[in-house]
Structures are given as structure tokens and as C-alpha cells.
Amino acid sequence: MPYGMGGTRPEAMGGTMTDTATVLRHPLWLRLTHWVNAAAFLALVVSGVAILLALPRLFWGETGANGAPAAFDLPLPVNLEQTGWGRNLHFLAGWVLVLNGAVYLVTGALTGRLRRAVVPDRDQIAPAHLAREIADHARLTPARGREALRYNALQRMAYFSVIAVLIPTMILSGLTMSPGITAAYPELFTLFGGRQSARTVHFIAACLLVLFLVVHVAQVFVGGARNLMRSMITGRFTVPPERADA
Amino acid sequence: MPDPLLSRRRLLAGASTLAGAGLLGGCEAPVLGRLTSPYDLSNGLTFAVQRWLLRGQPLVREFGPEAISRVFPTINTTDPDNADYRRSKAQAFADWRLPVGGLVERPGTFSLAELKAMPARTQITLHACEQGWSAIASWTGVQLPHLLAHVGLKPEARFIVMRSVDGWWDSYDLFDALHPQTILAYGMNGADLPVAHGAPVRLRVERQLGYKSLKYLSQIEAVDRVDGLGQGRGSMVAELGFPWYAGI
């Protein structure tokens, strides 16, 4: 029995799902912004590494250069030849990420989708529920039935960290490296403790975002790559039936 | 020091004309006049947004002397391999002359002594390189807007083209050329500008990355457009893949 393709939520249907059902899980705007964001993020990582290789050392404070003591030397080769295309691609992808992200945030806020992606439902913050989620994650057991149709609490906390903390940190620390932007907003230097501190924060936040991506993609495989990829491409998601003993 | 020849109105007029022309399709700024790749679009967007954010012409931060960096890297040319330059360097640049011409009322050439006799500005600022490093130094020189007022910038002048002894060249719109912190620096950290840092005179454009602060200045020219220079991208670095506008 397929659910309505208008994004009908299973709660509205009532009862327990025992049959295989296909729903339209992700609306078109979400699928589009997801993949545009994915492409922009990959371009930012690749170009970010290209730029980093010109000076794979991290400093704290306002200044830092070869010949000056570094807070941390990254075990990476030096390459001075890639900052031209690296910077061009970085700022192109940065604009795409920011403008696409604005579309996502506005549409998500208007449709209520954003809240359901980043704020856990009331029942999900009960300690017993959280404990079960943690145990399920540890056993790599994906949700089934009705639970498979909503983001779990740990997932929402991860999305919250990315959307509300890490990406804003990336944008602000990136802008702190811009001599034009900081001429208009010198407060950014105060926020991060200097241009090189902002550069170091930018690197750390980038590493955390890459860690998120690795876990995100791993979860796709744990949860059923075929089904989850289809749901993010065509929107159609086959709901795994509840276990008989559940 | 207030300069009667350079009114704030002139500065703002130059800035707003340029911004207006760029945003409304006049597209005289190299960054907006040529939209042939996605990078031109994103770099143009960066330029337009930054020009709007900087429309009040704020100054960049200036530090106290205690902030001056012990290490200030020198890259690219650090001692020009040029016979005239070597001869000039051997006599402490006594014979060095800076021609200032183009769309100006009173073209002239200036010796180092003449530049030093003009009102000086000293600023301790953060230099940010596109390679990722940054360093703080004190720069002393004459404000470019003062020199341009001295030679009388013609109303049709829109860009200042700078050339360097080593063949490097770049251009600046009046928005940056007439900024109070845009100086022709002959002093660094209280002494004469070292050869490795661009002696006898280098440019400081504080709201852009280091590659816009040309070293070893050899010529200044006011022009109405830059699309006829080189490959028409407004600067030599732009021909090597680096944006003409380096505010980010």
C-alpha cells in the first residue's frame, strides 16, 4: 500500500506498518539543494587543500609565516603552484554554498522541514529513547517502519552542529581572512583572535565537516545505499517494514 | 593632514561613479567587464559586494609598534636583475625618478627626495599574502591621493596603472587609489625601504592581498580604461589566473 506521493507522513496514516511502503520522502527543492551543496562542499574541500598546500602550517594570533614559529606543522607537501585555480574555485564554490544554503534555510523554515531536521521531537529526548538510539547506532542497526521516516535524535544533533555551528564558523573564519571584509568589519579579528587564528579555526572546522561527511556517507551504506540514494535523487523511499518482534 | 586639492567630494565622486558604472552595466572595472567564465561571475560578485560594504571608505586597522613582526617574508622579485636598477641602487637611488603621467594636468617626474618632502603618512598594518601568511610592518610614504592631486587628476581618469622595474604591472580604480591608506612607501619599520621589500618605493594597498602592493615602482599613469593593456584583464597577475580584485 503506497503512501500518498504528497509527502504524507506515516503518523497521519495511523497503525503499524507491516507492509513494504514507498513514500515521497524528500521534496524536489530539498533534493536539489542537497546535491548542489554536496558539489559545492567537495569543490571547497579540494580547492581548500590546494590553497593550504602553499603553507601547510597553522599559527595562532595575527601573524604567521615561514621562518616564524608555528602552532602546528601539518605533515603535507608544500605546493605553491595551485593557489590561482584553488582560490578561484574556492570562492566560486563558497558563493554557491552560501546562496544555495540561503535557499535551503528559507524554504526549510517556511515548510517546517528545517525544524524537523535539526530539532529532536519531544519523545526523542527521553533518556530511554536516546539510550536506545545510541545502542542502535553502535550495532549499526538502521531504523525501520515509522522510525525510518523521521530523522533520529542523534542525526538531528549532527545536522544542527553542521548547519548552526560548523558552516557559520567556516564562513565567518573564512571572511576573517579577507582584507576587504575585515576593513569593513574589524570585529571579526576580535571574534577569532586574529587572522592566523581564523585560518586555524577554518582548518579545524573543515576537518570536522569532512568527518561529518565520512560518517554521513557511511550511514547511507548502513541504512541501505540503494534506497537512501534513490530517496535523495527521485524522492522515493521504500520504508523498511517493522520487524515482527518489534 | 587635509589636502585642499583632494576634496572628499572628488574621492566619493570617483568611487560612486565607478561603483555605479560597474553595477549598472558600464562594466569598466576589469573584474566586471569580462564575464566569460564562472570564476568571472563569482569574483565579480565578491567585488560588487565588497565595494558596497566598503562604501563608507573605512580604514584598515593600524597597530602599535610593538605589533611589528620579526619575520616578514619576501617573495617573487627580491633584487631586480636590471642594469638601471643596479646602478641606481649603487648610489642609494639618488638618480631614481618616478614618472607620473597620463590623464593628469601636470605630468612630472619625482625624485625620492621630492617624494620624501611631501606630507608623509606612517601606518602599521597587517599584510596578508594569498599564500596564507601574514605579517605586520610599519610603512612610511606619501599618500597616492596626495600625489595624484599634486599632478591634477583629470576628470576622465578612472584607473591608475602602476609599473614595476621587474616588468610587473597592475591597475587600481580610484576607489582604492584615492583611499587615505594607499601610499607610496619609501620607509619600512622606521628605516629606508629595503631592496627585498621593493626599494626605493613600493605601493601599499591595504584593503587587498599583498600581490596588489606592487614593489619597485617605476611608473604611474592615469588612464580612462585598462582593457587595452596586456590581455585586457587589468593586471599581470590576472593573466596568471589571480583575480584583478584581491579583496578576499
Tab-separated table of C-alpha atoms in Angstrom:
chain	number	residue	atom	x	y	z
A	1	MET	CA	0.000	0.000	0.000
A	2	PRO	CA	1.849	3.109	-1.144
A	3	TYR	CA	1.509	6.279	0.814
A	4	GLY	CA	0.317	9.395	-0.924
A	5	MET	CA	3.034	10.976	-3.005
A	6	GLY	CA	2.369	14.351	-1.492
A	7	GLY	CA	4.702	13.636	1.374
A	8	THR	CA	2.062	12.263	3.690
A	9	ARG	CA	3.647	11.408	6.983
A	10	PRO	CA	3.051	7.942	8.365
A	11	GLU	CA	1.672	9.252	11.646
A	12	ALA	CA	-1.245	10.546	9.665
A	13	MET	CA	-1.986	7.061	8.423
A	14	GLY	CA	-2.159	5.534	11.874
A	15	GLY	CA	-1.483	1.945	12.731
A	16	THR	CA	1.702	-0.041	12.455
A	17	MET	CA	3.412	-0.543	9.158
A	18	THR	CA	3.909	-4.142	8.367
A	19	ASP	CA	3.847	-3.972	4.585
A	20	THR	CA	6.504	-2.500	2.387
A	21	ALA	CA	5.543	1.048	1.510
A	22	THR	CA	7.020	3.658	-0.794
A	23	VAL	CA	6.759	7.320	0.086
A	24	LEU	CA	7.933	10.556	-1.435
A	25	ARG	CA	10.399	11.301	1.272
A	26	HIS	CA	12.284	14.345	0.009
A	27	PRO	CA	10.658	17.184	-1.957
A	28	LEU	CA	12.365	18.452	-5.101
A	29	TRP	CA	13.759	21.643	-3.546
A	30	LEU	CA	15.441	19.619	-0.832
A	31	ARG	CA	16.976	17.156	-3.268
A	32	LEU	CA	18.264	19.985	-5.437
A	33	THR	CA	19.756	21.979	-2.577
A	34	HIS	CA	21.272	18.788	-1.153
A	35	TRP	CA	23.186	17.924	-4.330
A	36	VAL	CA	24.196	21.497	-5.111
A	37	ASN	CA	25.523	21.690	-1.578
A	38	ALA	CA	27.341	18.373	-1.975
A	39	ALA	CA	29.053	19.561	-5.173
A	40	ALA	CA	29.995	22.914	-3.627
A	41	PHE	CA	31.343	21.219	-0.492
A	42	LEU	CA	33.515	18.810	-2.485
A	43	ALA	CA	34.862	21.716	-4.547
A	44	LEU	CA	35.596	23.638	-1.346
A	45	VAL	CA	37.493	20.683	0.141
A	46	VAL	CA	39.572	20.088	-2.987
A	47	SER	CA	40.363	23.776	-3.526
A	48	GLY	CA	40.873	24.303	0.212
A	49	VAL	CA	43.567	21.639	0.251
A	50	ALA	CA	45.155	23.220	-2.851
A	51	ILE	CA	45.340	26.566	-1.052
A	52	LEU	CA	46.533	25.012	2.210
A	53	LEU	CA	49.500	23.340	0.489
A	54	ALA	CA	51.028	26.777	-0.172
A	55	LEU	CA	51.621	26.989	3.588
A	56	PRO	CA	50.745	23.748	5.409
A	57	ARG	CA	51.442	25.285	8.802
A	58	LEU	CA	48.974	26.643	11.326
A	59	PHE	CA	49.513	29.679	13.523
A	60	TRP	CA	47.699	31.488	16.308
A	61	GLY	CA	47.234	35.252	16.511
A	62	GLU	CA	47.530	37.867	13.794
A	63	THR	CA	50.689	36.827	12.016
A	64	GLY	CA	52.398	33.687	10.797
A	65	ALA	CA	54.840	32.807	8.062
A	66	ASN	CA	57.673	30.507	7.150
A	67	GLY	CA	60.520	31.408	9.469
A	68	ALA	CA	58.125	32.181	12.319
A	69	PRO	CA	57.159	29.575	14.930
A	70	ALA	CA	54.021	27.634	14.046
A	71	ALA	CA	51.418	26.233	16.415
A	72	PHE	CA	51.283	23.114	14.278
A	73	ASP	CA	53.124	21.842	11.211
A	74	LEU	CA	50.914	19.664	9.048
A	75	PRO	CA	52.629	16.629	7.515
A	76	LEU	CA	51.798	17.747	3.982
A	77	PRO	CA	53.961	18.609	0.959
A	78	VAL	CA	54.389	22.252	0.016
A	79	ASN	CA	52.968	23.316	-3.349
A	80	LEU	CA	52.949	26.980	-4.326
A	81	GLU	CA	51.535	26.445	-7.802
A	82	GLN	CA	47.872	25.809	-7.023
A	83	THR	CA	46.619	28.928	-5.270
A	84	GLY	CA	45.436	30.565	-8.538
A	85	TRP	CA	42.827	27.999	-9.563
A	86	GLY	CA	42.460	26.962	-5.930
A	87	ARG	CA	41.323	30.381	-4.796
A	88	ASN	CA	39.106	30.951	-7.843
A	89	LEU	CA	37.341	27.611	-7.306
A	90	HIS	CA	37.154	28.141	-3.534
A	91	PHE	CA	35.332	31.453	-3.829
A	92	LEU	CA	33.057	30.258	-6.647
A	93	ALA	CA	32.066	27.221	-4.586
A	94	GLY	CA	31.806	29.389	-1.479
A	95	TRP	CA	29.259	31.647	-3.185
A	96	VAL	CA	27.318	28.614	-4.422
A	97	LEU	CA	27.284	27.124	-0.927
A	98	VAL	CA	26.133	30.376	0.665
A	99	LEU	CA	23.404	31.199	-1.887
A	100	ASN	CA	22.194	27.585	-2.043
A	101	GLY	CA	22.279	27.429	1.753
A	102	ALA	CA	20.127	30.560	1.916
A	103	VAL	CA	17.526	28.904	-0.336
A	104	TYR	CA	17.614	25.800	1.880
A	105	LEU	CA	17.248	27.760	5.116
A	106	VAL	CA	14.404	29.958	3.871
A	107	THR	CA	12.461	27.129	2.226
A	108	GLY	CA	13.187	24.817	5.133
A	109	ALA	CA	11.970	27.382	7.644
A	110	LEU	CA	8.783	28.111	5.672
A	111	THR	CA	7.911	24.443	5.193
A	112	GLY	CA	8.860	23.382	8.716
A	113	ARG	CA	11.330	20.940	7.240
A	114	LEU	CA	14.316	22.671	8.840
A	115	ARG	CA	12.939	22.306	12.352
A	116	ARG	CA	12.287	18.600	11.777
A	117	ALA	CA	15.849	18.205	10.536
A	118	VAL	CA	17.663	19.858	13.416
A	119	VAL	CA	15.380	19.894	16.470
A	120	PRO	CA	14.646	16.489	18.071
A	121	ASP	CA	10.986	15.602	18.625
A	122	ARG	CA	9.800	15.708	22.219
A	123	ASP	CA	9.714	11.923	22.590
A	124	GLN	CA	13.216	11.616	21.142
A	125	ILE	CA	14.887	13.440	24.022
A	126	ALA	CA	13.645	10.957	26.621
A	127	PRO	CA	16.719	9.260	28.126
A	128	ALA	CA	15.388	5.800	27.340
A	129	HIS	CA	14.863	6.736	23.695
A	130	LEU	CA	18.303	8.309	23.421
A	131	ALA	CA	19.896	5.259	25.026
A	132	ARG	CA	18.154	3.016	22.503
A	133	GLU	CA	19.315	5.222	19.620
A	134	ILE	CA	22.885	5.110	20.839
A	135	ALA	CA	22.709	1.337	21.164
A	136	ASP	CA	21.190	1.027	17.676
A	137	HIS	CA	23.929	3.224	16.215
A	138	ALA	CA	26.589	1.154	17.973
A	139	ARG	CA	25.118	-2.023	16.500
A	140	LEU	CA	24.735	-0.311	13.092
A	141	THR	CA	21.033	-1.100	13.152
A	142	PRO	CA	19.047	1.299	10.987
A	143	ALA	CA	15.548	2.359	11.929
A	144	ARG	CA	12.587	0.541	10.429
A	145	GLY	CA	8.954	1.326	9.877
A	146	ARG	CA	7.658	4.588	11.181
A	147	GLU	CA	11.004	5.494	12.798
A	148	ALA	CA	12.706	5.258	9.409
A	149	LEU	CA	10.581	8.147	8.187
A	150	ARG	CA	11.864	10.702	10.631
A	151	TYR	CA	15.406	11.731	11.378
A	152	ASN	CA	16.598	10.249	14.660
A	153	ALA	CA	17.768	12.446	17.509
A	154	LEU	CA	21.499	11.834	17.013
A	155	GLN	CA	21.084	12.610	13.331
A	156	ARG	CA	19.289	15.857	14.137
A	157	MET	CA	22.014	16.847	16.603
A	158	ALA	CA	24.627	16.203	13.911
A	159	TYR	CA	22.680	18.261	11.362
A	160	PHE	CA	22.247	21.021	13.938
A	161	SER	CA	26.001	21.082	14.572
A	162	VAL	CA	26.694	21.377	10.859
A	163	ILE	CA	24.006	23.927	9.985
A	164	ALA	CA	24.108	26.123	13.067
A	165	VAL	CA	27.711	25.795	14.226
A	166	LEU	CA	30.252	24.447	11.740
A	167	ILE	CA	29.144	26.110	8.499
A	168	PRO	CA	28.659	29.535	10.130
A	169	THR	CA	32.099	29.090	11.709
A	170	MET	CA	33.570	28.265	8.299
A	171	ILE	CA	32.001	31.318	6.674
A	172	LEU	CA	32.991	33.748	9.426
A	173	SER	CA	36.550	32.426	9.815
A	174	GLY	CA	36.921	32.473	6.031
A	175	LEU	CA	35.746	36.064	5.830
A	176	THR	CA	38.222	36.976	8.586
A	177	MET	CA	40.990	36.141	6.107
A	178	SER	CA	39.606	38.715	3.633
A	179	PRO	CA	41.366	42.095	3.851
A	180	GLY	CA	38.333	43.765	2.256
A	181	ILE	CA	35.741	42.278	4.599
A	182	THR	CA	37.827	42.953	7.706
A	183	ALA	CA	38.294	46.575	6.655
A	184	ALA	CA	34.504	46.847	6.906
A	185	TYR	CA	34.127	44.534	9.928
A	186	PRO	CA	37.323	44.550	12.041
A	187	GLU	CA	35.251	42.918	14.826
A	188	LEU	CA	35.882	39.632	13.028
A	189	PHE	CA	39.529	39.786	14.128
A	190	THR	CA	38.369	40.158	17.725
A	191	LEU	CA	35.957	37.243	17.342
A	192	PHE	CA	38.688	34.807	16.272
A	193	GLY	CA	41.729	36.399	17.908
A	194	GLY	CA	43.497	37.378	14.701
A	195	ARG	CA	43.833	36.461	11.056
A	196	GLN	CA	46.010	33.383	11.588
A	197	SER	CA	43.760	32.153	14.403
A	198	ALA	CA	40.838	32.417	11.992
A	199	ARG	CA	42.834	30.430	9.430
A	200	THR	CA	43.486	27.708	12.021
A	201	VAL	CA	39.831	27.645	13.118
A	202	HIS	CA	38.858	27.422	9.423
A	203	PHE	CA	41.066	24.338	9.076
A	204	ILE	CA	39.749	22.634	12.232
A	205	ALA	CA	36.107	23.273	11.319
A	206	ALA	CA	36.823	21.966	7.801
A	207	CYS	CA	38.221	18.743	9.292
A	208	LEU	CA	35.081	18.337	11.418
A	209	LEU	CA	32.891	18.850	8.337
A	210	VAL	CA	34.866	16.219	6.436
A	211	LEU	CA	34.413	13.896	9.425
A	212	PHE	CA	30.679	14.581	9.238
A	213	LEU	CA	30.710	13.761	5.515
A	214	VAL	CA	32.521	10.465	6.125
A	215	VAL	CA	30.014	9.404	8.776
A	216	HIS	CA	27.101	10.701	6.665
A	217	VAL	CA	28.149	8.576	3.676
A	218	ALA	CA	28.897	5.576	5.894
A	219	GLN	CA	25.368	5.856	7.332
A	220	VAL	CA	23.974	5.757	3.804
A	221	PHE	CA	25.591	2.358	3.336
A	222	VAL	CA	24.457	1.130	6.742
A	223	GLY	CA	20.886	2.242	6.081
A	224	GLY	CA	20.714	0.800	2.572
A	225	ALA	CA	22.618	2.708	-0.088
A	226	ARG	CA	20.215	1.906	-2.940
A	227	ASN	CA	17.110	3.006	-1.131
A	228	LEU	CA	18.628	6.078	0.504
A	229	MET	CA	20.362	7.276	-2.648
A	230	ARG	CA	17.124	6.850	-4.602
A	231	SER	CA	15.243	8.826	-1.993
A	232	MET	CA	17.686	11.716	-2.363
A	233	ILE	CA	17.616	11.553	-6.188
A	234	THR	CA	13.999	10.744	-7.121
A	235	GLY	CA	12.491	11.331	-3.707
A	236	ARG	CA	11.067	7.807	-3.471
A	237	PHE	CA	11.910	5.926	-0.299
A	238	THR	CA	10.894	2.388	0.455
A	239	VAL	CA	10.062	2.110	4.115
A	240	PRO	CA	11.682	-0.960	5.637
A	241	PRO	CA	8.876	-2.891	7.373
A	242	GLU	CA	8.793	-3.160	11.152
A	243	ARG	CA	10.244	-6.360	12.499
A	244	ALA	CA	7.642	-8.853	13.612
A	245	ASP	CA	9.162	-8.918	17.097
A	246	ALA	CA	9.411	-5.125	17.380
B	1	MET	CA	46.705	66.448	7.051
B	2	PRO	CA	43.823	67.830	4.984
B	3	ASP	CA	44.642	68.318	1.359
B	4	PRO	CA	42.727	71.109	-0.388
B	5	LEU	CA	43.479	69.626	-3.790
B	6	LEU	CA	41.819	66.383	-2.916
B	7	SER	CA	38.352	67.029	-1.686
B	8	ARG	CA	36.308	64.303	-0.115
B	9	ARG	CA	33.728	65.068	-2.769
B	10	ARG	CA	36.202	64.197	-5.500
B	11	LEU	CA	37.049	60.959	-3.771
B	12	LEU	CA	33.448	59.961	-3.285
B	13	ALA	CA	32.533	61.042	-6.789
B	14	GLY	CA	35.255	58.839	-8.224
B	15	ALA	CA	34.186	55.946	-6.057
B	16	SER	CA	30.475	56.172	-6.698
B	17	THR	CA	30.866	56.745	-10.427
B	18	LEU	CA	32.910	53.617	-10.643
B	19	ALA	CA	30.641	51.523	-8.474
B	20	GLY	CA	27.608	52.792	-10.358
B	21	ALA	CA	29.161	52.134	-13.729
B	22	GLY	CA	30.164	48.647	-12.674
B	23	LEU	CA	26.837	47.695	-11.171
B	24	LEU	CA	24.685	49.231	-13.863
B	25	GLY	CA	26.458	47.579	-16.730
B	26	GLY	CA	29.087	50.155	-17.607
B	27	CYS	CA	31.458	47.418	-16.598
B	28	GLU	CA	34.636	49.412	-16.765
B	29	ALA	CA	36.252	47.630	-13.864
B	30	PRO	CA	38.221	44.729	-15.343
B	31	VAL	CA	36.504	42.433	-12.914
B	32	LEU	CA	33.036	43.195	-14.265
B	33	GLY	CA	33.767	43.981	-17.898
B	34	ARG	CA	34.507	40.460	-18.926
B	35	LEU	CA	32.241	37.670	-17.777
B	36	THR	CA	33.462	34.707	-19.745
B	37	SER	CA	33.826	32.056	-17.054
B	38	PRO	CA	32.046	31.088	-13.827
B	39	TYR	CA	35.053	32.466	-11.951
B	40	ASP	CA	34.453	35.896	-13.515
B	41	LEU	CA	30.921	35.780	-12.093
B	42	SER	CA	31.932	34.784	-8.574
B	43	ASN	CA	34.904	37.160	-8.484
B	44	GLY	CA	32.670	39.925	-9.841
B	45	LEU	CA	30.102	39.198	-7.155
B	46	THR	CA	32.819	39.380	-4.491
B	47	PHE	CA	33.990	42.712	-5.932
B	48	ALA	CA	30.489	44.214	-6.074
B	49	VAL	CA	29.578	43.090	-2.558
B	50	GLN	CA	32.856	44.299	-1.061
B	51	ARG	CA	32.579	47.668	-2.789
B	52	TRP	CA	29.138	48.043	-1.267
B	53	LEU	CA	30.336	47.006	2.194
B	54	LEU	CA	33.291	49.403	1.902
B	55	ARG	CA	31.226	52.287	0.501
B	56	GLY	CA	31.995	54.376	3.591
B	57	GLN	CA	35.737	54.038	2.810
B	58	PRO	CA	36.736	52.700	6.261
B	59	LEU	CA	40.400	52.474	7.201
B	60	VAL	CA	42.010	49.127	7.942
B	61	ARG	CA	43.288	48.523	11.467
B	62	GLU	CA	46.543	50.138	12.429
B	63	PHE	CA	48.734	48.646	15.149
B	64	GLY	CA	51.214	49.967	17.651
B	65	PRO	CA	54.972	49.489	17.074
B	66	GLU	CA	55.020	46.510	19.463
B	67	ALA	CA	52.988	44.521	16.929
B	68	ILE	CA	55.634	44.702	14.169
B	69	SER	CA	56.583	41.198	13.018
B	70	ARG	CA	60.079	39.857	13.399
B	71	VAL	CA	59.583	37.761	10.267
B	72	PHE	CA	58.250	39.422	7.106
B	73	PRO	CA	58.754	37.144	4.092
B	74	THR	CA	59.809	38.461	0.709
B	75	ILE	CA	58.627	36.620	-2.372
B	76	ASN	CA	58.860	36.881	-6.156
B	77	THR	CA	61.448	39.508	-7.118
B	78	THR	CA	63.722	40.340	-4.192
B	79	ASP	CA	66.530	42.105	-6.082
B	80	PRO	CA	65.690	43.165	-9.637
B	81	ASP	CA	68.141	41.949	-12.261
B	82	ASN	CA	68.136	45.164	-14.250
B	83	ALA	CA	71.157	47.318	-15.146
B	84	ASP	CA	69.459	50.653	-14.495
B	85	TYR	CA	68.148	49.418	-11.196
B	86	ARG	CA	71.573	48.137	-10.102
B	87	ARG	CA	73.215	51.457	-10.972
B	88	SER	CA	70.520	53.342	-9.139
B	89	LYS	CA	70.777	51.077	-6.122
B	90	ALA	CA	74.571	51.624	-6.003
B	91	GLN	CA	74.009	55.343	-5.461
B	92	ALA	CA	71.225	54.976	-2.923
B	93	PHE	CA	68.632	55.726	-5.607
B	94	ALA	CA	69.831	59.341	-5.935
B	95	ASP	CA	69.197	59.206	-9.698
B	96	TRP	CA	65.899	57.330	-9.366
B	97	ARG	CA	62.898	59.105	-10.890
B	98	LEU	CA	59.215	58.232	-10.858
B	99	PRO	CA	57.299	59.454	-13.915
B	100	VAL	CA	53.659	60.293	-13.209
B	101	GLY	CA	51.660	60.919	-16.344
B	102	GLY	CA	48.672	60.008	-18.457
B	103	LEU	CA	45.392	61.773	-17.773
B	104	VAL	CA	46.821	64.402	-15.432
B	105	GLU	CA	47.028	68.173	-15.767
B	106	ARG	CA	50.706	68.482	-14.792
B	107	PRO	CA	52.701	65.336	-15.647
B	108	GLY	CA	56.053	65.172	-13.946
B	109	THR	CA	58.860	63.037	-12.663
B	110	PHE	CA	59.637	62.835	-8.976
B	111	SER	CA	62.883	62.034	-7.234
B	112	LEU	CA	62.992	60.135	-3.963
B	113	ALA	CA	63.870	63.405	-2.190
B	114	GLU	CA	60.853	65.126	-3.705
B	115	LEU	CA	58.531	62.347	-2.563
B	116	LYS	CA	60.052	62.479	0.910
B	117	ALA	CA	59.473	66.227	1.007
B	118	MET	CA	55.727	65.686	0.582
B	119	PRO	CA	53.499	65.124	3.623
B	120	ALA	CA	54.225	61.639	4.965
B	121	ARG	CA	51.911	59.048	6.391
B	122	THR	CA	53.111	56.187	8.583
B	123	GLN	CA	50.848	53.192	9.094
B	124	ILE	CA	51.436	49.891	10.897
B	125	THR	CA	49.270	47.359	9.113
B	126	LEU	CA	48.725	43.661	8.524
B	127	HIS	CA	49.961	42.369	5.176
B	128	ALA	CA	48.083	39.267	4.010
B	129	CYS	CA	49.535	37.117	1.245
B	130	GLU	CA	47.451	34.881	-0.988
B	131	GLN	CA	49.803	32.056	0.027
B	132	GLY	CA	48.345	32.187	3.529
B	133	TRP	CA	50.979	34.012	5.551
B	134	SER	CA	50.540	37.373	7.205
B	135	ALA	CA	52.913	39.843	8.834
B	136	ILE	CA	52.767	43.291	10.376
B	137	ALA	CA	55.076	46.152	9.406
B	138	SER	CA	55.253	49.902	9.598
B	139	TRP	CA	55.137	51.704	6.253
B	140	THR	CA	56.009	55.363	5.654
B	141	GLY	CA	55.302	57.198	2.436
B	142	VAL	CA	53.297	59.760	0.580
B	143	GLN	CA	49.604	59.194	0.081
B	144	LEU	CA	48.826	58.318	-3.526
B	145	PRO	CA	45.796	60.655	-3.431
B	146	HIS	CA	48.148	63.490	-2.445
B	147	LEU	CA	50.492	62.793	-5.355
B	148	LEU	CA	47.562	62.485	-7.781
B	149	ALA	CA	46.128	65.769	-6.538
B	150	HIS	CA	49.573	67.319	-6.944
B	151	VAL	CA	49.687	66.402	-10.626
B	152	GLY	CA	45.984	67.143	-11.078
B	153	LEU	CA	43.972	64.069	-11.983
B	154	LYS	CA	41.752	64.815	-14.984
B	155	PRO	CA	38.020	64.117	-14.580
B	156	GLU	CA	38.090	61.386	-17.222
B	157	ALA	CA	40.779	59.409	-15.357
B	158	ARG	CA	39.307	56.206	-13.938
B	159	PHE	CA	42.262	53.926	-13.250
B	160	ILE	CA	45.829	54.275	-12.066
B	161	VAL	CA	48.273	51.946	-13.796
B	162	MET	CA	51.421	51.080	-11.859
B	163	ARG	CA	54.513	49.590	-13.411
B	164	SER	CA	57.438	47.956	-11.740
B	165	VAL	CA	61.143	47.700	-12.544
B	166	ASP	CA	60.815	43.941	-12.933
B	167	GLY	CA	58.134	44.237	-15.631
B	168	TRP	CA	55.202	43.635	-13.304
B	169	TRP	CA	52.174	45.872	-13.757
B	170	ASP	CA	48.788	46.324	-12.167
B	171	SER	CA	45.901	48.773	-12.170
B	172	TYR	CA	43.708	50.282	-9.462
B	173	ASP	CA	40.399	52.052	-9.715
B	174	LEU	CA	40.018	55.407	-7.990
B	175	PHE	CA	38.089	53.771	-5.145
B	176	ASP	CA	41.371	52.243	-3.971
B	177	ALA	CA	43.824	54.725	-5.482
B	178	LEU	CA	42.251	57.631	-3.572
B	179	HIS	CA	41.937	55.772	-0.252
B	180	PRO	CA	43.823	57.536	2.554
B	181	GLN	CA	45.864	54.419	3.367
B	182	THR	CA	47.005	53.886	-0.214
B	183	ILE	CA	50.577	55.132	-0.023
B	184	LEU	CA	53.800	55.100	-1.993
B	185	ALA	CA	56.027	53.742	0.738
B	186	TYR	CA	59.734	54.608	0.884
B	187	GLY	CA	60.186	53.606	4.517
B	188	MET	CA	59.641	50.344	6.395
B	189	ASN	CA	59.834	49.854	10.148
B	190	GLY	CA	61.468	53.258	10.629
B	191	ALA	CA	64.260	52.787	8.072
B	192	ASP	CA	64.563	53.122	4.295
B	193	LEU	CA	62.555	50.534	2.412
B	194	PRO	CA	64.878	47.508	1.974
B	195	VAL	CA	65.680	46.283	-1.530
B	196	ALA	CA	63.994	42.938	-0.860
B	197	HIS	CA	60.775	44.777	0.007
B	198	GLY	CA	60.732	46.919	-3.132
B	199	ALA	CA	63.173	49.826	-2.709
B	200	PRO	CA	63.169	52.645	-3.287
B	201	VAL	CA	59.370	52.933	-3.425
B	202	ARG	CA	56.556	50.385	-3.293
B	203	LEU	CA	52.822	50.666	-3.232
B	204	ARG	CA	50.645	49.803	-0.225
B	205	VAL	CA	47.004	48.948	-0.981
B	206	GLU	CA	45.841	47.872	2.435
B	207	ARG	CA	42.359	46.503	1.685
B	208	GLN	CA	43.612	43.923	-0.784
B	209	LEU	CA	46.010	40.986	-0.687
B	210	GLY	CA	49.744	41.562	-0.815
B	211	TYR	CA	50.089	40.957	-4.540
B	212	LYS	CA	48.335	44.274	-5.244
B	213	SER	CA	51.019	46.156	-3.264
B	214	LEU	CA	53.476	46.408	-6.127
B	215	LYS	CA	57.191	46.636	-5.359
B	216	TYR	CA	59.960	48.548	-7.222
B	217	LEU	CA	57.648	51.177	-8.690
B	218	SER	CA	58.917	52.614	-11.978
B	219	GLN	CA	55.939	54.440	-13.489
B	220	ILE	CA	52.484	55.761	-12.628
B	221	GLU	CA	49.918	56.531	-15.287
B	222	ALA	CA	46.324	57.720	-15.029
B	223	VAL	CA	44.041	56.223	-17.695
B	224	ASP	CA	40.354	56.103	-18.512
B	225	ARG	CA	40.280	52.367	-19.259
B	226	VAL	CA	42.513	49.354	-18.904
B	227	ASP	CA	41.005	46.904	-21.369
B	228	GLY	CA	43.662	47.783	-23.929
B	229	LEU	CA	46.541	46.837	-21.656
B	230	GLY	CA	48.102	43.402	-21.931
B	231	GLN	CA	45.367	40.812	-22.349
B	232	GLY	CA	42.768	43.305	-21.148
B	233	ARG	CA	42.385	41.777	-17.711
B	234	GLY	CA	43.615	44.843	-15.841
B	235	SER	CA	46.757	43.356	-14.340
B	236	MET	CA	49.599	40.986	-14.996
B	237	VAL	CA	48.555	38.634	-12.187
B	238	ALA	CA	45.102	38.363	-13.764
B	239	GLU	CA	46.814	36.862	-16.804
B	240	LEU	CA	48.326	34.259	-14.466
B	241	GLY	CA	44.949	33.285	-13.015
B	242	PHE	CA	44.747	35.574	-9.981
B	243	PRO	CA	41.803	37.971	-9.767
B	244	TRP	CA	42.378	41.645	-10.555
B	245	TYR	CA	40.436	42.472	-7.401
B	246	ALA	CA	42.092	40.832	-4.407
B	247	GLY	CA	39.892	41.891	-1.514
B	248	ILE	CA	39.420	38.255	-0.485
